[in-house]
Amino acid sequence: MSSSVRSVPSGLSLQANFSWTFAGNVVYAGCQWGMLVALAKLGSPEMVGQFALGLAMTAPVMAFASLRMRLVQATDARREYAFGDYLGLRLITTTLGLAVIAGIVVAAGYDCETALIILAVGIAKAFESISDVFYGLVQSHDRMDRVAKSMILKGPLSLVALSAGVYLTRSVLWGAVGLVVSWALVLILYDIRSGALMLKSTAQPSGTTYRQSSKEEVLRPRWEMGTLTELAWLTLPLGIVMMLSSLHSNIPRYFVERNLGVSELGIFAALAYFDRVGNLVVKALAESASPQLARHDAARDHAAFRTLLSKLVGTGVLLGLAGVLAGLIGGRKILTLIYQPEYAQQRLFVRLMIAAGLSYVASFLIYGLSAAKYFRVQVVLYAAVTATLVLACALLIPSDGLHGAATALILARGVQLTGSLIIAIRVLLAPDSAKRGTRLRTAQHDEY
């Protein structure tokens, strides 16, 4: 589709983008949470555990397959790659991701129903992954309202589809099939149309040259293997970071399922999901601010970059404190009201909120590093956090059960926050002369 057909409205302000992003994330995350609540009300902790296991087994694989290209798209201030490059690479990595998930299911030896649930969740996440590329295109145009509307459509549709499938069949499998259908529909009927709308307005920016300058921007994948290989190499560190980040949430689930059983996994997953409340604000603010952070970095406006990042970090601190206070004051009542009495474990809930608070602050710092194109250093940080989490889970969960899992998360996220803060101080607050060798750029630009 040609980029010169007609124009669309210009990008929205940071405030407008945040408002839309927050609204979309609230609806979507609320509906995802509603899925767990529906499973808890309609079924049992074991059913919640089956669904949580499906998410835990597929999320790290698809996170790596994403290579976090959406962030690279949104912060590609110099327009170094075309949309078709991102789409082509995402289709390749998503297909490979599905193959890996199938291999894991076969190797793990799960029973037939559990295996099918994991595969169905993986297929749903494949559609979600493709939608994410279109989200990146929209985000790069500062039109987060289009992303928010997609999420507002997807959330309730997913909740209805999963709830109906479970209610009618008493099986998590058919609920997962409902997710596949609903996420595919939103991709086909809305997200692709949003991408087309953005490309219609993509006149080549003044002073920039696309790698495919002799070709028009089109809404289809490009298969120039040299460019795809270069893009894959650029985003590979972020893919590793995304996989490790996903493992941070799921490693405790693996240990809980193996040591304590699926029912205990259902309780742990239901309580741990409360950290998504703060993540709504974190994600909305960070995604809205990332393009501006990238532009400040590209313009070498260090003062503006630091000011915006400092505000984001301060917001993370406040969110963390609010979550811990909520757990201390009304944790038991909240858990009983939303789920069932067997989920009302206040001490466990407070520990999980402490871990969540640490992650909020660290996440803002990491978004700042990513906006400034510091990718490779994050791999070392996330590897250290992952090693800490695995060791803590192996030592604490067998002896202290679910409370040990929460303590392991606190230890790991404490390492994440400390490491990200040290790196941010060294590479973001230091003068340019001290940054040589730490920043990852593409081949067209100098390495710092």
Coordinates of C-alpha atoms in Angstrom, one line a residue:
M1 CA 0.0 0.0 0.0
S2 CA 1.6 3.3 -1.0
S3 CA 2.6 5.8 1.6
S4 CA 1.5 8.8 -0.4
V5 CA -2.3 8.2 -0.5
R6 CA -3.4 10.6 2.2
S7 CA -2.5 12.0 5.5
V8 CA -3.7 11.0 9.0
P9 CA -3.9 13.3 12.0
S10 CA -0.5 14.2 13.5
G11 CA 0.9 12.5 16.5
L12 CA -0.7 13.1 19.9
S13 CA 1.0 14.8 22.9
L14 CA 2.7 12.8 25.7
Q15 CA -0.3 13.5 27.9
A16 CA -2.8 12.3 25.4
N17 CA -0.7 9.2 24.5
F18 CA -0.4 8.4 28.2
S19 CA -4.1 8.8 28.8
W20 CA -5.0 6.5 25.9
T21 CA -2.3 4.0 26.8
F22 CA -3.3 3.9 30.4
A23 CA -7.0 3.4 29.5
G24 CA -6.1 0.6 27.1
N25 CA -3.9 -1.1 29.5
V26 CA -6.4 -0.8 32.3
V27 CA -9.1 -2.4 30.2
Y28 CA -6.9 -5.1 28.8
A29 CA -5.1 -6.0 32.1
G30 CA -8.4 -5.9 33.9
C31 CA -9.9 -8.4 31.5
Q32 CA -6.8 -10.6 31.7
W33 CA -7.2 -10.5 35.5
G34 CA -10.9 -11.3 34.9
M35 CA -9.9 -14.5 33.2
L36 CA -8.2 -15.7 36.4
V37 CA -11.1 -14.6 38.5
A38 CA -13.5 -16.4 36.1
L39 CA -11.4 -19.6 36.4
A40 CA -11.4 -19.3 40.1
K41 CA -15.1 -18.7 40.3
L42 CA -16.2 -21.2 37.6
G43 CA -13.6 -23.9 38.4
S44 CA -10.9 -24.7 40.9
P45 CA -7.3 -23.7 41.8
E46 CA -6.2 -26.6 39.6
M47 CA -7.9 -25.0 36.6
V48 CA -6.2 -21.7 37.4
G49 CA -2.9 -23.6 37.6
Q50 CA -3.4 -25.2 34.2
F51 CA -4.0 -21.9 32.6
A52 CA -1.1 -20.3 34.5
L53 CA 1.2 -23.2 33.4
G54 CA 0.2 -22.6 29.7
L55 CA 1.2 -18.9 30.1
A56 CA 4.4 -19.8 32.0
M57 CA 5.5 -22.3 29.3
T58 CA 4.8 -20.1 26.3
A59 CA 5.6 -16.6 27.6
P60 CA 9.4 -16.8 27.7
V61 CA 9.7 -18.4 24.3
M62 CA 7.4 -15.9 22.6
A63 CA 9.1 -13.0 24.5
F64 CA 12.5 -14.1 23.0
A65 CA 10.9 -14.5 19.6
S66 CA 9.6 -10.9 19.8
L67 CA 13.2 -9.6 20.0
R68 CA 11.4 -6.6 21.6
M69 CA 11.2 -5.1 18.1
R70 CA 8.3 -2.9 19.1
L71 CA 10.6 -0.8 21.3
V72 CA 13.2 -0.6 18.5
Q73 CA 10.5 0.5 16.1
A74 CA 9.2 3.2 18.5
T75 CA 12.7 4.6 19.2
D76 CA 13.9 4.4 15.6
A77 CA 14.1 8.1 15.4
R78 CA 16.3 8.0 12.3
R79 CA 14.0 5.6 10.4
E80 CA 16.8 3.1 9.7
Y81 CA 14.5 0.2 9.0
A82 CA 11.2 -0.1 7.1
F83 CA 8.1 -1.6 8.6
G84 CA 8.4 -4.6 6.2
D85 CA 11.7 -5.4 7.8
Y86 CA 10.2 -5.6 11.2
L87 CA 7.2 -7.6 10.0
G88 CA 9.3 -10.1 8.0
L89 CA 11.6 -10.8 10.9
R90 CA 8.7 -11.1 13.4
L91 CA 6.9 -13.7 11.1
I92 CA 10.1 -15.7 11.0
T93 CA 10.8 -15.6 14.8
T94 CA 7.2 -16.3 15.7
T95 CA 7.1 -19.4 13.5
L96 CA 10.3 -20.6 15.2
G97 CA 8.8 -19.8 18.6
L98 CA 5.8 -22.0 17.9
A99 CA 8.1 -24.9 16.9
V100 CA 10.1 -24.5 20.1
I101 CA 6.9 -24.6 22.2
A102 CA 5.8 -27.7 20.5
G103 CA 9.2 -29.3 21.2
I104 CA 9.0 -28.3 24.8
V105 CA 5.6 -29.9 25.2
V106 CA 6.7 -33.2 23.7
A107 CA 9.9 -33.3 25.7
A108 CA 8.2 -32.4 29.0
G109 CA 5.7 -35.3 28.7
Y110 CA 2.6 -33.5 29.8
D111 CA -0.8 -35.3 29.6
C112 CA -2.8 -34.7 26.5
E113 CA -5.1 -32.0 27.8
T114 CA -2.3 -30.0 29.4
A115 CA -0.2 -30.3 26.3
L116 CA -3.1 -29.0 24.1
I117 CA -3.7 -26.1 26.5
I118 CA -0.1 -25.1 26.2
L119 CA -0.2 -25.3 22.4
A120 CA -3.4 -23.3 22.2
V121 CA -2.0 -20.5 24.4
G122 CA 1.1 -20.5 22.3
I123 CA -0.9 -20.0 19.1
A124 CA -2.9 -17.2 20.7
K125 CA 0.4 -15.5 21.7
A126 CA 1.6 -15.9 18.1
F127 CA -1.3 -13.7 16.9
E128 CA -0.6 -11.3 19.7
S129 CA 3.1 -11.1 18.7
I130 CA 2.1 -10.2 15.1
S131 CA -0.2 -7.5 16.4
D132 CA 2.7 -6.1 18.4
V133 CA 4.6 -5.2 15.2
F134 CA 1.6 -3.1 14.1
Y135 CA 1.6 -1.6 17.6
G136 CA 5.2 -0.6 17.1
L137 CA 4.4 1.1 13.8
V138 CA 1.5 3.1 15.4
Q139 CA 3.6 3.9 18.5
S140 CA 6.4 5.4 16.3
H141 CA 3.8 7.8 14.9
D142 CA 2.8 8.9 18.5
R143 CA -0.7 7.5 17.9
M144 CA -1.2 5.4 21.0
D145 CA -4.9 5.9 20.7
R146 CA -4.9 3.2 18.0
V147 CA -3.1 0.8 20.2
A148 CA -5.4 1.5 23.1
K149 CA -8.5 0.9 21.0
S150 CA -7.1 -2.4 19.9
M151 CA -6.5 -3.5 23.5
I152 CA -10.0 -2.3 24.5
L153 CA -11.4 -4.5 21.8
K154 CA -9.2 -7.4 22.6
G155 CA -9.6 -7.5 26.4
P156 CA -13.4 -7.9 26.7
L157 CA -13.6 -10.2 23.7
S158 CA -10.9 -12.4 25.3
L159 CA -12.6 -12.5 28.6
V160 CA -16.0 -13.5 27.1
A161 CA -14.4 -16.1 24.8
L162 CA -12.5 -17.8 27.6
S163 CA -15.3 -17.6 30.2
A164 CA -17.8 -19.0 27.7
G165 CA -15.5 -21.8 26.7
V166 CA -14.9 -22.8 30.3
Y167 CA -18.5 -22.4 31.4
L168 CA -19.9 -24.5 28.5
T169 CA -17.3 -27.3 28.6
R170 CA -15.8 -27.2 32.1
S171 CA -12.4 -27.3 30.3
V172 CA -9.6 -24.8 30.2
L173 CA -8.7 -26.1 26.7
W174 CA -11.8 -24.6 25.0
G175 CA -11.3 -21.4 26.9
A176 CA -7.8 -21.2 25.4
V177 CA -9.2 -21.9 21.9
G178 CA -11.5 -18.9 22.5
L179 CA -8.4 -16.8 23.0
V180 CA -7.0 -17.9 19.7
V181 CA -10.1 -16.9 17.8
S182 CA -10.5 -13.5 19.6
W183 CA -6.9 -12.4 19.2
A184 CA -6.9 -13.5 15.5
L185 CA -10.0 -11.4 14.8
V186 CA -8.6 -8.3 16.4
L187 CA -5.4 -8.6 14.4
I188 CA -7.2 -9.1 11.1
L189 CA -10.1 -6.7 11.5
Y190 CA -8.3 -3.8 13.4
D191 CA -4.6 -3.9 13.8
I192 CA -3.7 -4.4 10.2
R193 CA -6.0 -1.5 9.2
S194 CA -4.3 0.7 11.8
G195 CA -0.9 -0.2 10.2
A196 CA -2.3 0.7 6.8
L197 CA -3.5 4.1 8.1
M198 CA -0.1 4.9 9.5
L199 CA 1.8 4.0 6.3
K200 CA -0.5 6.2 4.2
S201 CA 0.9 9.1 6.2
T202 CA 4.5 8.0 6.1
A203 CA 6.1 10.5 3.8
Q204 CA 9.9 9.9 4.0
P205 CA 11.1 12.2 6.8
S206 CA 13.3 15.1 5.8
G207 CA 17.0 14.4 6.2
T208 CA 16.6 10.6 6.5
T209 CA 17.0 7.8 4.1
Y210 CA 15.3 4.4 4.4
R211 CA 17.5 1.5 3.5
Q212 CA 15.0 0.6 0.8
S213 CA 14.9 4.2 -0.5
S214 CA 14.2 3.1 -4.0
K215 CA 11.0 1.4 -2.8
E216 CA 7.8 2.5 -1.3
E217 CA 6.7 1.7 2.3
V218 CA 4.2 -1.2 2.0
L219 CA 2.1 -3.2 4.4
R220 CA 3.8 -6.5 3.8
P221 CA 7.0 -8.2 4.9
R222 CA 10.3 -7.6 3.1
W223 CA 12.6 -10.6 2.7
E224 CA 16.0 -8.9 2.1
M225 CA 18.1 -11.3 4.2
G226 CA 21.0 -9.0 4.7
T227 CA 18.7 -6.4 6.3
L228 CA 16.8 -9.0 8.3
T229 CA 20.1 -10.4 9.6
E230 CA 21.4 -7.0 10.6
L231 CA 18.1 -6.2 12.3
A232 CA 18.1 -9.5 14.1
W233 CA 21.6 -8.9 15.3
L234 CA 20.6 -5.5 16.6
T235 CA 17.6 -6.7 18.5
L236 CA 19.0 -10.0 19.7
P237 CA 20.2 -8.6 23.0
L238 CA 16.7 -7.3 23.6
G239 CA 15.2 -10.6 22.8
I240 CA 17.5 -12.3 25.4
V241 CA 16.5 -9.5 27.9
M242 CA 12.8 -10.1 27.1
M243 CA 13.1 -13.8 27.6
L244 CA 15.0 -13.4 30.9
S245 CA 12.5 -10.8 32.0
S246 CA 9.6 -13.2 31.3
L247 CA 11.5 -16.0 33.1
H248 CA 11.7 -13.7 36.2
S249 CA 7.9 -14.0 36.5
N250 CA 7.7 -17.6 35.5
I251 CA 10.7 -19.4 37.1
P252 CA 8.9 -19.4 40.5
R253 CA 5.9 -20.9 38.8
Y254 CA 8.0 -23.8 37.4
F255 CA 9.4 -24.6 40.8
V256 CA 6.0 -24.3 42.5
E257 CA 4.4 -26.6 40.0
R258 CA 7.1 -29.2 40.3
N259 CA 7.4 -29.0 44.1
L260 CA 3.9 -28.1 45.3
G261 CA 1.5 -29.1 42.5
V262 CA -0.9 -27.3 40.1
S263 CA -3.3 -26.2 42.7
E264 CA -0.7 -24.3 44.7
L265 CA 0.5 -22.8 41.4
G266 CA -3.1 -21.5 40.8
I267 CA -3.1 -19.7 44.2
F268 CA 0.4 -18.3 43.6
A269 CA -0.4 -17.1 40.1
A270 CA -3.7 -15.4 41.2
L271 CA -1.9 -13.5 44.0
A272 CA 1.1 -12.6 41.9
Y273 CA -1.2 -11.1 39.2
F274 CA -1.9 -8.1 41.5
D275 CA 1.5 -6.6 40.5
R276 CA -0.2 -5.9 37.1
V277 CA -2.1 -3.0 38.7
G278 CA 1.1 -1.0 39.1
N279 CA 2.5 -2.3 35.8
L280 CA -0.5 -0.6 34.1
V281 CA 0.9 2.8 35.0
V282 CA 4.5 1.7 34.4
K283 CA 3.8 0.4 30.9
A284 CA 1.5 3.3 29.9
L285 CA 4.0 5.9 31.1
A286 CA 7.1 4.2 29.7
E287 CA 5.6 3.4 26.3
S288 CA 4.3 6.9 25.9
A289 CA 7.6 8.5 27.0
S290 CA 10.0 6.1 25.1
P291 CA 9.8 8.0 21.8
Q292 CA 10.4 11.3 23.6
L293 CA 13.3 9.8 25.5
A294 CA 14.8 8.5 22.2
R295 CA 14.4 11.9 20.6
H296 CA 16.1 13.6 23.5
D297 CA 18.9 11.1 23.2
A298 CA 19.3 11.6 19.5
A299 CA 19.4 15.3 19.9
R300 CA 22.0 15.0 22.8
D301 CA 19.6 16.9 25.0
H302 CA 20.9 15.2 28.2
A303 CA 19.2 17.5 30.6
A304 CA 15.7 16.8 29.2
F305 CA 16.4 13.1 29.1
R306 CA 17.4 13.0 32.7
T307 CA 14.5 15.1 33.9
L308 CA 11.9 12.9 32.2
L309 CA 13.6 9.7 33.4
S310 CA 13.8 11.0 37.0
K311 CA 10.0 11.7 36.9
L312 CA 9.4 8.2 35.7
V313 CA 11.5 6.7 38.5
G314 CA 9.8 8.7 41.1
T315 CA 6.4 7.4 39.9
G316 CA 7.7 3.9 40.3
V317 CA 8.6 4.5 43.9
L318 CA 5.2 5.9 44.7
L319 CA 3.5 2.9 43.0
G320 CA 5.5 0.4 45.0
L321 CA 4.7 2.0 48.3
A322 CA 1.0 2.1 47.5
G323 CA 1.0 -1.6 46.7
V324 CA 2.7 -2.6 50.0
L325 CA 0.3 -0.4 52.0
A326 CA -2.7 -1.9 50.3
G327 CA -1.5 -5.4 51.2
L328 CA -0.8 -4.5 54.8
I329 CA -4.2 -2.7 55.4
G330 CA -6.7 -4.8 53.4
G331 CA -4.9 -7.7 51.8
R332 CA -7.0 -10.5 53.3
K333 CA -10.3 -8.8 52.5
I334 CA -9.3 -8.0 49.0
L335 CA -8.2 -11.5 48.2
T336 CA -11.4 -13.1 49.6
L337 CA -13.6 -10.7 47.8
I338 CA -12.0 -11.1 44.4
Y339 CA -11.2 -14.8 44.5
Q340 CA -12.2 -17.3 47.2
P341 CA -11.3 -17.7 50.9
E342 CA -8.6 -20.2 50.1
Y343 CA -6.7 -17.5 48.2
A344 CA -6.6 -15.1 51.2
Q345 CA -3.0 -15.4 52.3
Q346 CA -2.1 -11.9 53.4
R347 CA 1.6 -12.4 54.4
L348 CA 2.3 -14.0 51.0
F349 CA 0.4 -11.1 49.3
V350 CA 2.5 -8.4 51.1
R351 CA 5.8 -10.1 50.0
L352 CA 4.6 -10.2 46.4
M353 CA 3.8 -6.5 46.6
I354 CA 7.3 -5.7 47.9
A355 CA 8.8 -7.6 44.9
A356 CA 6.4 -5.7 42.6
G357 CA 7.5 -2.3 43.9
L358 CA 11.2 -3.1 43.3
S359 CA 10.4 -4.1 39.8
Y360 CA 8.4 -0.9 39.0
V361 CA 11.4 1.3 39.7
A362 CA 13.8 -1.0 37.9
S363 CA 11.5 -1.1 34.8
F364 CA 11.6 2.6 34.3
L365 CA 15.4 2.7 34.5
I366 CA 15.6 -0.1 31.9
Y367 CA 13.2 1.7 29.6
G368 CA 15.6 4.6 29.8
L369 CA 18.5 2.4 28.9
S370 CA 16.6 1.0 26.0
A371 CA 15.5 4.4 24.6
A372 CA 19.2 5.4 24.6
K373 CA 20.1 2.1 22.8
Y374 CA 22.0 0.5 25.6
F375 CA 21.0 -3.1 24.9
R376 CA 23.9 -5.4 25.4
V377 CA 24.6 -4.3 29.0
Q378 CA 21.0 -5.4 29.9
V379 CA 21.8 -9.0 28.9
V380 CA 24.5 -9.2 31.7
L381 CA 22.1 -7.6 34.2
Y382 CA 19.2 -9.9 33.4
A383 CA 21.5 -13.0 33.4
A384 CA 22.6 -12.1 37.0
V385 CA 19.0 -11.6 38.0
T386 CA 17.9 -14.9 36.5
A387 CA 20.7 -16.8 38.2
T388 CA 19.8 -15.2 41.5
L389 CA 16.1 -16.2 41.1
V390 CA 16.9 -19.8 40.1
L391 CA 19.2 -20.3 43.1
A392 CA 16.8 -18.7 45.5
C393 CA 13.8 -20.7 44.2
A394 CA 15.7 -24.0 44.4
L395 CA 16.7 -23.2 48.0
L396 CA 13.6 -21.6 49.4
I397 CA 10.5 -23.2 47.8
P398 CA 11.1 -26.7 48.9
S399 CA 11.4 -25.5 52.5
D400 CA 9.1 -22.5 52.7
G401 CA 6.5 -23.2 50.0
L402 CA 4.8 -20.2 48.4
H403 CA 6.4 -17.8 50.9
G404 CA 9.8 -19.0 49.7
A405 CA 8.7 -18.2 46.1
A406 CA 7.8 -14.7 47.1
T407 CA 11.1 -14.2 49.0
A408 CA 13.0 -15.4 45.9
L409 CA 11.3 -12.8 43.8
I410 CA 12.2 -10.1 46.3
L411 CA 15.9 -11.1 46.2
A412 CA 16.0 -11.2 42.4
R413 CA 14.2 -7.9 41.9
G414 CA 16.5 -6.3 44.5
V415 CA 19.4 -7.4 42.3
Q416 CA 17.6 -6.0 39.2
L417 CA 17.0 -2.6 40.8
T418 CA 20.5 -2.3 42.2
G419 CA 22.1 -3.3 38.9
S420 CA 19.9 -1.1 36.7
L421 CA 20.5 1.9 39.0
I422 CA 24.3 1.4 38.9
I423 CA 24.2 1.0 35.1
A424 CA 22.0 4.1 34.7
I425 CA 24.3 6.2 36.8
R426 CA 27.3 5.1 34.9
V427 CA 26.1 5.3 31.3
L428 CA 23.2 7.8 31.4
L429 CA 24.4 10.3 33.8
A430 CA 28.0 10.2 32.8
P431 CA 29.4 12.6 30.1
D432 CA 29.6 11.4 26.5
S433 CA 33.3 10.8 26.8
A434 CA 32.7 8.1 29.4
K435 CA 30.2 6.2 27.3
R436 CA 32.5 4.8 24.7
G437 CA 32.0 1.1 24.1
T438 CA 28.8 0.8 26.0
R439 CA 26.2 1.7 23.5
L440 CA 24.9 -0.5 20.7
R441 CA 24.1 1.2 17.4
T442 CA 23.4 -0.1 14.0
A443 CA 26.0 -0.5 11.3
Q444 CA 25.3 2.9 9.7
H445 CA 26.3 4.8 12.9
D446 CA 29.5 4.9 15.0
E447 CA 29.8 2.7 18.0
Y448 CA 30.2 4.6 21.3

